[in-house]
Structure formats: C-alpha cells, structure tokens
PDB file of C-alpha atoms in Angstrom:
ATOM      1  CA  MET A   3      -7.365 -35.972   7.021  1.00  0.00           C
ATOM      2  CA  LEU A   4      -6.524 -32.614   8.582  1.00  0.00           C
ATOM      3  CA  TYR A   5      -2.828 -33.153   7.857  1.00  0.00           C
ATOM      4  CA  ALA A   6      -3.597 -34.117   4.257  1.00  0.00           C
ATOM      5  CA  LEU A   7      -5.607 -30.924   3.712  1.00  0.00           C
ATOM      6  CA  CYS A   8      -2.951 -28.809   5.416  1.00  0.00           C
ATOM      7  CA  ASP A   9      -0.294 -30.202   3.114  1.00  0.00           C
ATOM      8  CA  ALA A  10      -2.412 -29.804  -0.016  1.00  0.00           C
ATOM      9  CA  PHE A  11      -3.320 -26.167   0.661  1.00  0.00           C
ATOM     10  CA  ARG A  12      -0.179 -25.007   2.439  1.00  0.00           C
ATOM     11  CA  ASP A  13       0.667 -21.347   1.898  1.00  0.00           C
ATOM     12  CA  ASP A  14      -1.804 -20.980  -0.988  1.00  0.00           C
ATOM     13  CA  ASP A  15      -2.678 -17.322  -1.526  1.00  0.00           C
ATOM     14  CA  GLY A  16      -5.453 -18.098  -4.016  1.00  0.00           C
ATOM     15  CA  LEU A  17      -7.892 -19.546  -1.490  1.00  0.00           C
ATOM     16  CA  LYS A  18      -9.623 -16.234  -0.655  1.00  0.00           C
ATOM     17  CA  GLY A  19      -9.835 -17.036   3.052  1.00  0.00           C
ATOM     18  CA  ASN A  20     -10.790 -20.721   2.683  1.00  0.00           C
ATOM     19  CA  VAL A  21      -7.596 -22.004   4.265  1.00  0.00           C
ATOM     20  CA  LEU A  22      -8.260 -25.739   3.792  1.00  0.00           C
ATOM     21  CA  GLY A  23     -10.220 -25.392   0.566  1.00  0.00           C
ATOM     22  CA  LEU A  24     -13.494 -25.717   2.512  1.00  0.00           C
ATOM     23  CA  SER A  25     -16.406 -23.293   2.626  1.00  0.00           C
ATOM     24  CA  ALA A  26     -18.335 -25.178   5.346  1.00  0.00           C
ATOM     25  CA  ILE A  27     -18.239 -28.190   7.652  1.00  0.00           C
ATOM     26  CA  ARG A  28     -21.397 -29.605   9.172  1.00  0.00           C
ATOM     27  CA  PRO A  29     -22.496 -32.798  10.933  1.00  0.00           C
ATOM     28  CA  ASP A  30     -25.358 -35.009   9.862  1.00  0.00           C
ATOM     29  CA  GLU A  31     -26.746 -38.034  11.707  1.00  0.00           C
ATOM     30  CA  GLU A  32     -23.780 -40.303  10.989  1.00  0.00           C
ATOM     31  CA  ASN A  33     -21.059 -38.375   9.155  1.00  0.00           C
ATOM     32  CA  LEU A  34     -19.096 -35.194   9.131  1.00  0.00           C
ATOM     33  CA  VAL A  35     -19.951 -33.369   5.896  1.00  0.00           C
ATOM     34  CA  LEU A  36     -17.262 -31.356   4.110  1.00  0.00           C
ATOM     35  CA  VAL A  37     -18.388 -28.642   1.713  1.00  0.00           C
ATOM     36  CA  PRO A  38     -15.439 -27.611  -0.478  1.00  0.00           C
ATOM     37  CA  VAL A  39     -15.218 -24.326  -2.313  1.00  0.00           C
ATOM     38  CA  PRO A  40     -17.078 -25.193  -5.580  1.00  0.00           C
ATOM     39  CA  THR A  41     -13.979 -24.969  -7.754  1.00  0.00           C
ATOM     40  CA  LEU A  42     -11.873 -27.015  -5.308  1.00  0.00           C
ATOM     41  CA  THR A  43     -13.985 -30.160  -4.820  1.00  0.00           C
ATOM     42  CA  ALA A  44     -11.705 -32.393  -6.883  1.00  0.00           C
ATOM     43  CA  ARG A  45      -8.590 -30.962  -5.278  1.00  0.00           C
ATOM     44  CA  VAL A  46      -9.927 -31.522  -1.742  1.00  0.00           C
ATOM     45  CA  VAL A  47     -10.836 -35.141  -2.470  1.00  0.00           C
ATOM     46  CA  ALA A  48      -7.563 -35.734  -4.323  1.00  0.00           C
ATOM     47  CA  SER A  49      -5.568 -34.537  -1.321  1.00  0.00           C
ATOM     48  CA  ILE A  50      -7.294 -37.071   0.972  1.00  0.00           C
ATOM     49  CA  LEU A  51      -7.223 -40.213  -1.191  1.00  0.00           C
ATOM     50  CA  PRO A  52      -3.953 -42.184  -0.862  1.00  0.00           C
ATOM     51  CA  ILE A  53      -1.392 -42.136  -3.659  1.00  0.00           C
ATOM     52  CA  TYR A  54       1.997 -43.804  -3.650  1.00  0.00           C
ATOM     53  CA  ASP A  55       4.537 -41.304  -4.994  1.00  0.00           C
ATOM     54  CA  ALA A  56       7.604 -43.126  -6.323  1.00  0.00           C
ATOM     55  CA  ASP A  57       9.757 -39.956  -6.292  1.00  0.00           C
ATOM     56  CA  TYR A  58       8.758 -39.171  -2.715  1.00  0.00           C
ATOM     57  CA  GLY A  59       9.041 -42.822  -1.688  1.00  0.00           C
ATOM     58  CA  GLY A  60       5.882 -42.731   0.404  1.00  0.00           C
ATOM     59  CA  VAL A  61       2.149 -42.161   0.562  1.00  0.00           C
ATOM     60  CA  TRP A  62       0.354 -38.865   0.090  1.00  0.00           C
ATOM     61  CA  GLY A  63      -3.154 -38.549   1.473  1.00  0.00           C
ATOM     62  CA  CYS A  64      -4.836 -40.776   4.061  1.00  0.00           C
ATOM     63  CA  PRO A  65      -3.905 -44.494   4.032  1.00  0.00           C
ATOM     64  CA  GLY A  66      -6.933 -46.771   3.923  1.00  0.00           C
ATOM     65  CA  VAL A  67      -9.387 -44.167   2.626  1.00  0.00           C
ATOM     66  CA  ARG A  68     -11.523 -45.128  -0.379  1.00  0.00           C
ATOM     67  CA  LEU A  69     -13.991 -43.154  -2.506  1.00  0.00           C
ATOM     68  CA  TYR A  70     -17.656 -44.036  -3.058  1.00  0.00           C
ATOM     69  CA  ARG A  71     -20.458 -42.132  -4.734  1.00  0.00           C
ATOM     70  CA  VAL A  72     -23.578 -42.019  -2.566  1.00  0.00           C
ATOM     71  CA  GLY A  73     -25.660 -39.372  -4.341  1.00  0.00           C
ATOM     72  CA  ARG A  74     -25.856 -37.115  -7.363  1.00  0.00           C
ATOM     73  CA  GLN A  75     -23.611 -34.544  -5.723  1.00  0.00           C
ATOM     74  CA  LEU A  76     -22.505 -36.475  -2.660  1.00  0.00           C
ATOM     75  CA  TRP A  77     -19.388 -38.592  -2.196  1.00  0.00           C
ATOM     76  CA  GLN A  78     -18.195 -40.688   0.722  1.00  0.00           C
ATOM     77  CA  LEU A  79     -14.600 -41.015   1.878  1.00  0.00           C
ATOM     78  CA  SER A  80     -14.496 -44.197   3.945  1.00  0.00           C
ATOM     79  CA  ASP A  81     -11.721 -45.785   6.004  1.00  0.00           C
ATOM     80  CA  ILE A  82     -11.640 -49.511   5.156  1.00  0.00           C
ATOM     81  CA  VAL A  83      -9.814 -50.253   8.436  1.00  0.00           C
ATOM     82  CA  THR A  84     -12.196 -48.655  10.947  1.00  0.00           C
ATOM     83  CA  GLY A  85     -15.331 -48.049   8.876  1.00  0.00           C
ATOM     84  CA  ALA A  86     -15.252 -44.338   9.754  1.00  0.00           C
ATOM     85  CA  SER A  87     -16.331 -41.991   6.979  1.00  0.00           C
ATOM     86  CA  VAL A  88     -17.013 -38.407   5.963  1.00  0.00           C
ATOM     87  CA  HIS A  89     -19.216 -37.072   3.180  1.00  0.00           C
ATOM     88  CA  VAL A  90     -18.121 -34.515   0.608  1.00  0.00           C
ATOM     89  CA  VAL A  91     -20.616 -32.302  -1.202  1.00  0.00           C
ATOM     90  CA  GLY A  92     -19.686 -31.936  -4.867  1.00  0.00           C
ATOM     91  CA  SER A  93     -20.609 -29.168  -7.276  1.00  0.00           C
ATOM     92  CA  GLY A  94     -22.282 -29.769 -10.618  1.00  0.00           C
ATOM     93  CA  HIS A  95     -21.286 -33.054 -12.212  1.00  0.00           C
ATOM     94  CA  GLU A  96     -17.628 -32.805 -11.262  1.00  0.00           C
ATOM     95  CA  ASP A  97     -15.859 -36.119 -10.737  1.00  0.00           C
ATOM     96  CA  PRO A  98     -13.564 -35.691  -7.696  1.00  0.00           C
ATOM     97  CA  ALA A  99     -11.198 -38.328  -9.084  1.00  0.00           C
ATOM     98  CA  SER A 100     -10.647 -36.398 -12.307  1.00  0.00           C
ATOM     99  CA  VAL A 101      -7.868 -34.207 -10.921  1.00  0.00           C
ATOM    100  CA  TYR A 102      -5.220 -36.919 -10.832  1.00  0.00           C
ATOM    101  CA  GLN A 103      -2.218 -36.681 -13.113  1.00  0.00           C
ATOM    102  CA  LEU A 104       0.069 -39.493 -12.057  1.00  0.00           C
ATOM    103  CA  LYS A 105       3.820 -39.379 -12.289  1.00  0.00           C
ATOM    104  CA  PRO A 106       5.623 -42.428 -13.723  1.00  0.00           C
ATOM    105  CA  LYS A 107       5.797 -45.351 -11.256  1.00  0.00           C
ATOM    106  CA  SER A 108       3.228 -43.733  -8.956  1.00  0.00           C
ATOM    107  CA  ARG A 109       0.004 -45.534  -8.014  1.00  0.00           C
ATOM    108  CA  LEU A 110      -3.564 -44.609  -7.105  1.00  0.00           C
ATOM    109  CA  LEU A 111      -3.746 -46.911  -4.086  1.00  0.00           C
ATOM    110  CA  TRP A 112      -7.439 -46.237  -3.494  1.00  0.00           C
ATOM    111  CA  LYS A 113      -8.192 -47.334  -7.052  1.00  0.00           C
ATOM    112  CA  THR A 114      -5.776 -50.244  -7.550  1.00  0.00           C
ATOM    113  CA  SER A 115      -6.633 -51.829  -4.194  1.00  0.00           C
ATOM    114  CA  PRO A 116     -10.250 -50.854  -3.410  1.00  0.00           C
ATOM    115  CA  ASP A 117     -10.967 -53.487  -0.756  1.00  0.00           C
ATOM    116  CA  ARG A 118      -7.775 -53.931   1.242  1.00  0.00           C
ATOM    117  CA  LEU A 119      -4.746 -52.042   2.499  1.00  0.00           C
ATOM    118  CA  THR A 120      -1.605 -52.094   0.422  1.00  0.00           C
ATOM    119  CA  ASP A 121       1.777 -52.773   2.017  1.00  0.00           C
ATOM    120  CA  VAL A 122       2.849 -49.130   1.757  1.00  0.00           C
ATOM    121  CA  GLU A 123      -0.383 -48.000   3.441  1.00  0.00           C
ATOM    122  CA  GLU A 124       0.207 -50.448   6.304  1.00  0.00           C
ATOM    123  CA  ASP A 125       3.740 -49.089   6.743  1.00  0.00           C
ATOM    124  CA  THR A 126       2.431 -45.508   6.823  1.00  0.00           C
ATOM    125  CA  LEU A 127      -0.237 -46.365   9.404  1.00  0.00           C
ATOM    126  CA  ARG A 128       2.373 -48.052  11.616  1.00  0.00           C
ATOM    127  CA  PHE A 129       4.421 -44.859  11.537  1.00  0.00           C
ATOM    128  CA  TRP A 130       1.323 -42.786  12.319  1.00  0.00           C
ATOM    129  CA  GLY A 131       0.690 -44.864  15.440  1.00  0.00           C
ATOM    130  CA  SER A 132       4.287 -45.269  16.587  1.00  0.00           C
ATOM    131  CA  GLY A 133       6.196 -43.426  19.287  1.00  0.00           C
ATOM    132  CA  LEU A 134       3.219 -41.777  20.943  1.00  0.00           C
ATOM    133  CA  ASP A 135       2.058 -44.487  23.359  1.00  0.00           C
ATOM    134  CA  ARG A 136      -1.177 -43.315  25.000  1.00  0.00           C
ATOM    135  CA  ARG A 137      -0.672 -39.835  23.562  1.00  0.00           C
ATOM    136  CA  ARG A 138      -1.875 -41.085  20.178  1.00  0.00           C
ATOM    137  CA  LYS A 139      -5.516 -41.026  21.249  1.00  0.00           C
ATOM    138  CA  GLU A 140      -5.091 -37.530  22.654  1.00  0.00           C
ATOM    139  CA  ARG A 141      -3.562 -36.350  19.388  1.00  0.00           C
ATOM    140  CA  ASP A 142      -6.304 -37.910  17.267  1.00  0.00           C
ATOM    141  CA  ARG A 143      -9.017 -36.464  19.507  1.00  0.00           C
ATOM    142  CA  MET A 144      -7.388 -33.027  19.327  1.00  0.00           C
ATOM    143  CA  LEU A 145      -7.087 -33.135  15.528  1.00  0.00           C
ATOM    144  CA  SER A 146     -10.667 -34.370  15.210  1.00  0.00           C
ATOM    145  CA  SER A 147     -11.848 -31.459  17.348  1.00  0.00           C
ATOM    146  CA  LEU A 148      -9.946 -28.968  15.223  1.00  0.00           C
ATOM    147  CA  MET A 149     -11.203 -30.548  11.997  1.00  0.00           C
ATOM    148  CA  ARG A 150     -14.767 -29.945  13.158  1.00  0.00           C
ATOM    149  CA  ARG A 151     -13.880 -26.310  13.774  1.00  0.00           C
ATOM    150  CA  ALA A 152     -11.677 -25.784  10.726  1.00  0.00           C
ATOM    151  CA  MET A 153     -13.656 -22.718   9.689  1.00  0.00           C
ATOM    152  CA  LEU A 154     -11.952 -20.907  12.572  1.00  0.00           C
ATOM    153  CA  LEU A 155      -8.743 -21.064  10.544  1.00  0.00           C
ATOM    154  CA  ASN A 156     -10.262 -18.997   7.746  1.00  0.00           C
ATOM    155  CA  ALA A 157      -9.684 -15.911   9.884  1.00  0.00           C
ATOM    156  CA  VAL A 158      -5.923 -16.122   9.293  1.00  0.00           C
ATOM    157  CA  GLY A 159      -6.424 -16.223   5.524  1.00  0.00           C
ATOM    158  CA  ALA A 160      -8.593 -13.136   5.325  1.00  0.00           C
ATOM    159  CA  THR A 161      -5.790 -10.948   3.971  1.00  0.00           C
ATOM    160  CA  HIS A 162      -3.689 -13.151   1.698  1.00  0.00           C
ATOM    161  CA  GLY A 163      -6.074 -16.061   1.262  1.00  0.00           C
ATOM    162  CA  GLY A 164      -3.855 -18.780   2.700  1.00  0.00           C
ATOM    163  CA  ALA A 165      -1.680 -19.733   5.627  1.00  0.00           C
ATOM    164  CA  ASN A 166       1.262 -22.014   6.258  1.00  0.00           C
ATOM    165  CA  LEU A 167       0.147 -25.208   8.011  1.00  0.00           C
ATOM    166  CA  TYR A 168       2.481 -28.040   8.912  1.00  0.00           C
ATOM    167  CA  ASP A 169       3.407 -30.541  11.618  1.00  0.00           C
ATOM    168  CA  HIS A 170       6.414 -32.031  13.383  1.00  0.00           C
ATOM    169  CA  ALA A 171       6.387 -35.821  12.920  1.00  0.00           C
ATOM    170  CA  HIS A 172       2.606 -36.078  13.462  1.00  0.00           C
ATOM    171  CA  SER A 173       2.762 -34.771  17.028  1.00  0.00           C
ATOM    172  CA  ASP A 174       1.188 -31.353  16.510  1.00  0.00           C
ATOM    173  CA  ILE A 175      -0.332 -28.930  14.062  1.00  0.00           C
ATOM    174  CA  VAL A 176       1.264 -25.524  13.402  1.00  0.00           C
ATOM    175  CA  ILE A 177      -0.786 -22.635  12.024  1.00  0.00           C
ATOM    176  CA  GLU A 178       1.453 -19.834  10.770  1.00  0.00           C
ATOM    177  CA  TRP A 179       0.565 -16.582   9.045  1.00  0.00           C
ATOM    178  CA  CYS A 180       1.940 -13.079   8.613  1.00  0.00           C
ATOM    179  CA  CYS A 181      -0.861 -10.504   8.673  1.00  0.00           C
ATOM    180  CA  GLY A 182      -4.594  -9.973   8.962  1.00  0.00           C
ATOM    181  CA  SER A 183      -6.092 -11.655  12.004  1.00  0.00           C
ATOM    182  CA  SER A 184      -4.041 -11.037  15.137  1.00  0.00           C
ATOM    183  CA  LEU A 185      -2.553 -13.756  17.287  1.00  0.00           C
ATOM    184  CA  SER A 186      -4.869 -12.755  20.132  1.00  0.00           C
ATOM    185  CA  GLN A 187      -7.964 -12.992  17.932  1.00  0.00           C
ATOM    186  CA  LEU A 188      -7.245 -16.532  16.724  1.00  0.00           C
ATOM    187  CA  ALA A 189      -6.159 -17.683  20.183  1.00  0.00           C
ATOM    188  CA  THR A 190      -9.406 -16.382  21.660  1.00  0.00           C
ATOM    189  CA  LYS A 191     -11.464 -18.213  19.040  1.00  0.00           C
ATOM    190  CA  LEU A 192      -9.659 -21.483  19.773  1.00  0.00           C
ATOM    191  CA  GLN A 193     -10.240 -21.089  23.494  1.00  0.00           C
ATOM    192  CA  LYS A 194     -13.926 -20.330  22.956  1.00  0.00           C
ATOM    193  CA  SER A 195     -14.258 -23.641  21.105  1.00  0.00           C
ATOM    194  CA  CYS A 196     -14.298 -25.137  24.639  1.00  0.00           C
ATOM    195  CA  LEU A 197     -12.052 -27.999  23.539  1.00  0.00           C
ATOM    196  CA  LEU A 198      -8.645 -26.377  23.765  1.00  0.00           C
ATOM    197  CA  ALA A 199      -6.794 -24.727  26.607  1.00  0.00           C
ATOM    198  CA  ARG A 200      -3.843 -22.343  26.350  1.00  0.00           C
ATOM    199  CA  ARG A 201      -0.752 -23.706  28.037  1.00  0.00           C
ATOM    200  CA  ASP A 202       2.073 -21.359  27.042  1.00  0.00           C
ATOM    201  CA  SER A 203       1.436 -17.709  26.294  1.00  0.00           C
ATOM    202  CA  SER A 204       3.567 -15.189  24.431  1.00  0.00           C
ATOM    203  CA  ASN A 205       3.965 -11.443  24.801  1.00  0.00           C
ATOM    204  CA  GLY A 206       1.572 -11.135  21.871  1.00  0.00           C
ATOM    205  CA  ILE A 207      -1.253 -12.681  23.854  1.00  0.00           C
ATOM    206  CA  ASN A 208      -0.512 -10.316  26.716  1.00  0.00           C
ATOM    207  CA  GLY A 209      -0.736  -7.409  24.299  1.00  0.00           C
ATOM    208  CA  THR A 210       2.846  -6.189  24.748  1.00  0.00           C
ATOM    209  CA  ALA A 211       4.612  -7.530  21.640  1.00  0.00           C
ATOM    210  CA  PRO A 212       4.863  -5.259  18.580  1.00  0.00           C
ATOM    211  CA  ASP A 213       2.059  -5.942  16.119  1.00  0.00           C
ATOM    212  CA  ASP A 214       0.821  -8.828  18.250  1.00  0.00           C
ATOM    213  CA  LEU A 215       3.470 -11.235  16.962  1.00  0.00           C
ATOM    214  CA  GLY A 216       4.684 -14.412  18.626  1.00  0.00           C
ATOM    215  CA  SER A 217       3.369 -17.918  19.214  1.00  0.00           C
ATOM    216  CA  VAL A 218       0.942 -19.697  21.512  1.00  0.00           C
ATOM    217  CA  THR A 219       0.664 -23.394  22.289  1.00  0.00           C
ATOM    218  CA  PHE A 220      -2.669 -25.117  22.931  1.00  0.00           C
ATOM    219  CA  ARG A 221      -3.339 -28.585  24.290  1.00  0.00           C
ATOM    220  CA  PRO A 222      -6.547 -30.614  24.791  1.00  0.00           C
ATOM    221  CA  LEU A 223      -8.529 -29.671  27.891  1.00  0.00           C
ATOM    222  CA  SER A 224      -8.901 -33.375  28.671  1.00  0.00           C
ATOM    223  CA  HIS A 225      -5.143 -33.764  28.973  1.00  0.00           C
ATOM    224  CA  GLN A 226      -4.163 -34.378  32.607  1.00  0.00           C
ATOM    225  CA  ILE A 227      -0.814 -36.202  32.553  1.00  0.00           C
ATOM    226  CA  GLY A 228       2.107 -33.764  32.614  1.00  0.00           C
ATOM    227  CA  TRP A 229       3.198 -31.405  29.887  1.00  0.00           C
ATOM    228  CA  GLU A 230       6.091 -33.218  28.176  1.00  0.00           C
ATOM    229  CA  ASP A 231       7.366 -31.560  25.037  1.00  0.00           C
ATOM    230  CA  LYS A 232       6.150 -34.294  22.681  1.00  0.00           C
ATOM    231  CA  ARG A 233       2.555 -34.263  23.840  1.00  0.00           C
ATOM    232  CA  PRO A 234       0.011 -33.329  21.149  1.00  0.00           C
ATOM    233  CA  ARG A 235      -0.419 -29.616  20.675  1.00  0.00           C
ATOM    234  CA  ILE A 236      -1.686 -26.896  18.392  1.00  0.00           C
ATOM    235  CA  ILE A 237       0.749 -24.042  17.815  1.00  0.00           C
ATOM    236  CA  VAL A 238      -0.429 -20.742  16.360  1.00  0.00           C
ATOM    237  CA  ARG A 239       2.297 -18.389  15.138  1.00  0.00           C
ATOM    238  CA  ARG A 240       2.054 -14.926  13.652  1.00  0.00           C
ATOM    239  CA  ILE A 241       5.340 -13.796  12.105  1.00  0.00           C
ATOM    240  CA  ASP A 242       6.637 -10.631  10.460  1.00  0.00           C
ATOM    241  CA  LEU A 243       7.708 -11.388   6.893  1.00  0.00           C
ATOM    242  CA  GLY A 244       8.437  -7.740   6.145  1.00  0.00           C
ATOM    243  CA  HIS A 245      11.286  -7.378   8.644  1.00  0.00           C
ATOM    244  CA  PRO A 246      14.609  -6.626   6.831  1.00  0.00           C
ATOM    245  CA  GLY A 247      16.283  -9.520   8.630  1.00  0.00           C
ATOM    246  CA  GLY A 248      13.617 -11.993   7.540  1.00  0.00           C
ATOM    247  CA  PRO A 249      10.917 -13.620   9.681  1.00  0.00           C
ATOM    248  CA  ARG A 250      11.054 -12.761  13.356  1.00  0.00           C
ATOM    249  CA  GLU A 251       9.219 -14.037  16.369  1.00  0.00           C
ATOM    250  CA  PHE A 252       8.442 -12.540  19.752  1.00  0.00           C
ATOM    251  CA  VAL A 253       8.145 -15.344  22.261  1.00  0.00           C
ATOM    252  CA  SER A 254       8.399 -15.005  26.006  1.00  0.00           C
TER     253      SER A 254
END
C-alpha cells in the first residue's frame, strides 16, 4: 500500500505538504484509518485498488485488495488473501471508484473479480515475495511501521508540496527531496519513531556538508542478522537541484 501511494503521488508539487495525499492516519480497534485530503479521496483509493494495465503489462495498485462500503463516509480496503484491511474516510458523497478512466484492454481487477485473485495478481504477489527469503517479513514490518508514521514525510513537502518516492525492486523505500526540511531534521524524526535505527550516516547528518545535503540509510531496529546490501532499508536523500551540473549528492 505504501508503494502504491508513493507511485501515485510521486514528485507531485500540488499536494501542499501532504506527500502521500493523506491528511491524517489513525488506528481504531481493528483497522488503520486513512484520512485523505478531501479533494484526493478518490485518487488515494484508486492508487491502491489493483488495475491491469495492458500497455504497462502488469498490475498497478495492491494485488488482492477489494473495495467495500461500510458507512456513509467510510470505505474498507480489504485483502482477500489475508483478510487484513484498512478504512478510508471519504468526504461528502464522493464515490472513490469514480476516478477510473480505463485505457483500452486494461481491466479493473478489483471489480471484475471481486471474490478471488486473478492470474496477473497471483504473478505479482509471487514477485513481491520472491528473492528476499526471511528478509521479506522484515521489509513488510518496516513498511508497515513507516505507513503508520507517514505524516512524518509531510515535512519534506512543506516547501514544494511533494517529494520523489520510489523503490529498488521492492527492497527499500527512497524518500528524496530538494529543499525545505533538512536531512538532519527528517532523520531525527525517523529515529524518534523508535522503530528505525540509523545505520549509515552522511556528512549532512554530521552537520559538515553544504546545505545539509546527502543521504542516510535506516534499517529496522529489530534487525539482527548482518547488514547485507539487499536487506530492507529506508533511504532519505536531500539533493541540490539548483546546481549548474545537475543534482549532486554529498555522501561520506
């Protein structure tokens, strides 16, 4: 879900500091509750529900997730494989499914197959779980922790509204921005979440790099087995887009 939101709102300057299109995240007794920016409810839900894109040749969104209405302004996104779910608070009478404009040969998988996984969803889930061995659980736990603290990311969108968020083959999450919140400020907030520990530091964290640029890598505190390169990680990067030679980084 975090990856789907990152992809949907990547480098979007119109978000006014709501980096993932969310204004709040809160727990209730059984579910995580997402509160989108009022004008972005449909877009948030649309980014999570699975669509097969014929041009792309794959699935956008979260395989296995289906949409149910559970209240006048409350929707449930439920995983038909595990039974896990989150709630989404709508605004007004907006229908979250109304945003879809399908391309030719594309399919709304959540709508055409409401009760079971499609073949393309099964293929996507196999890829999601492949190549990580026992690191998969660490990655999912790390992403879940960050999803519950996604409001921390709004600090990097305070100036331009958005940030660039992406991943490398589902093994990490990269948070990249150019100005506003400093690298040190975001790194400190992530550490204070008590779920992430800094592994590699840059000159920016030590306060010696110009304009506090550079990158920092975080890994789950619960991780105890080595520090191989492919282990799950969160990378925060602040870059200088105004440099005449293009983006530059200061990394120790």
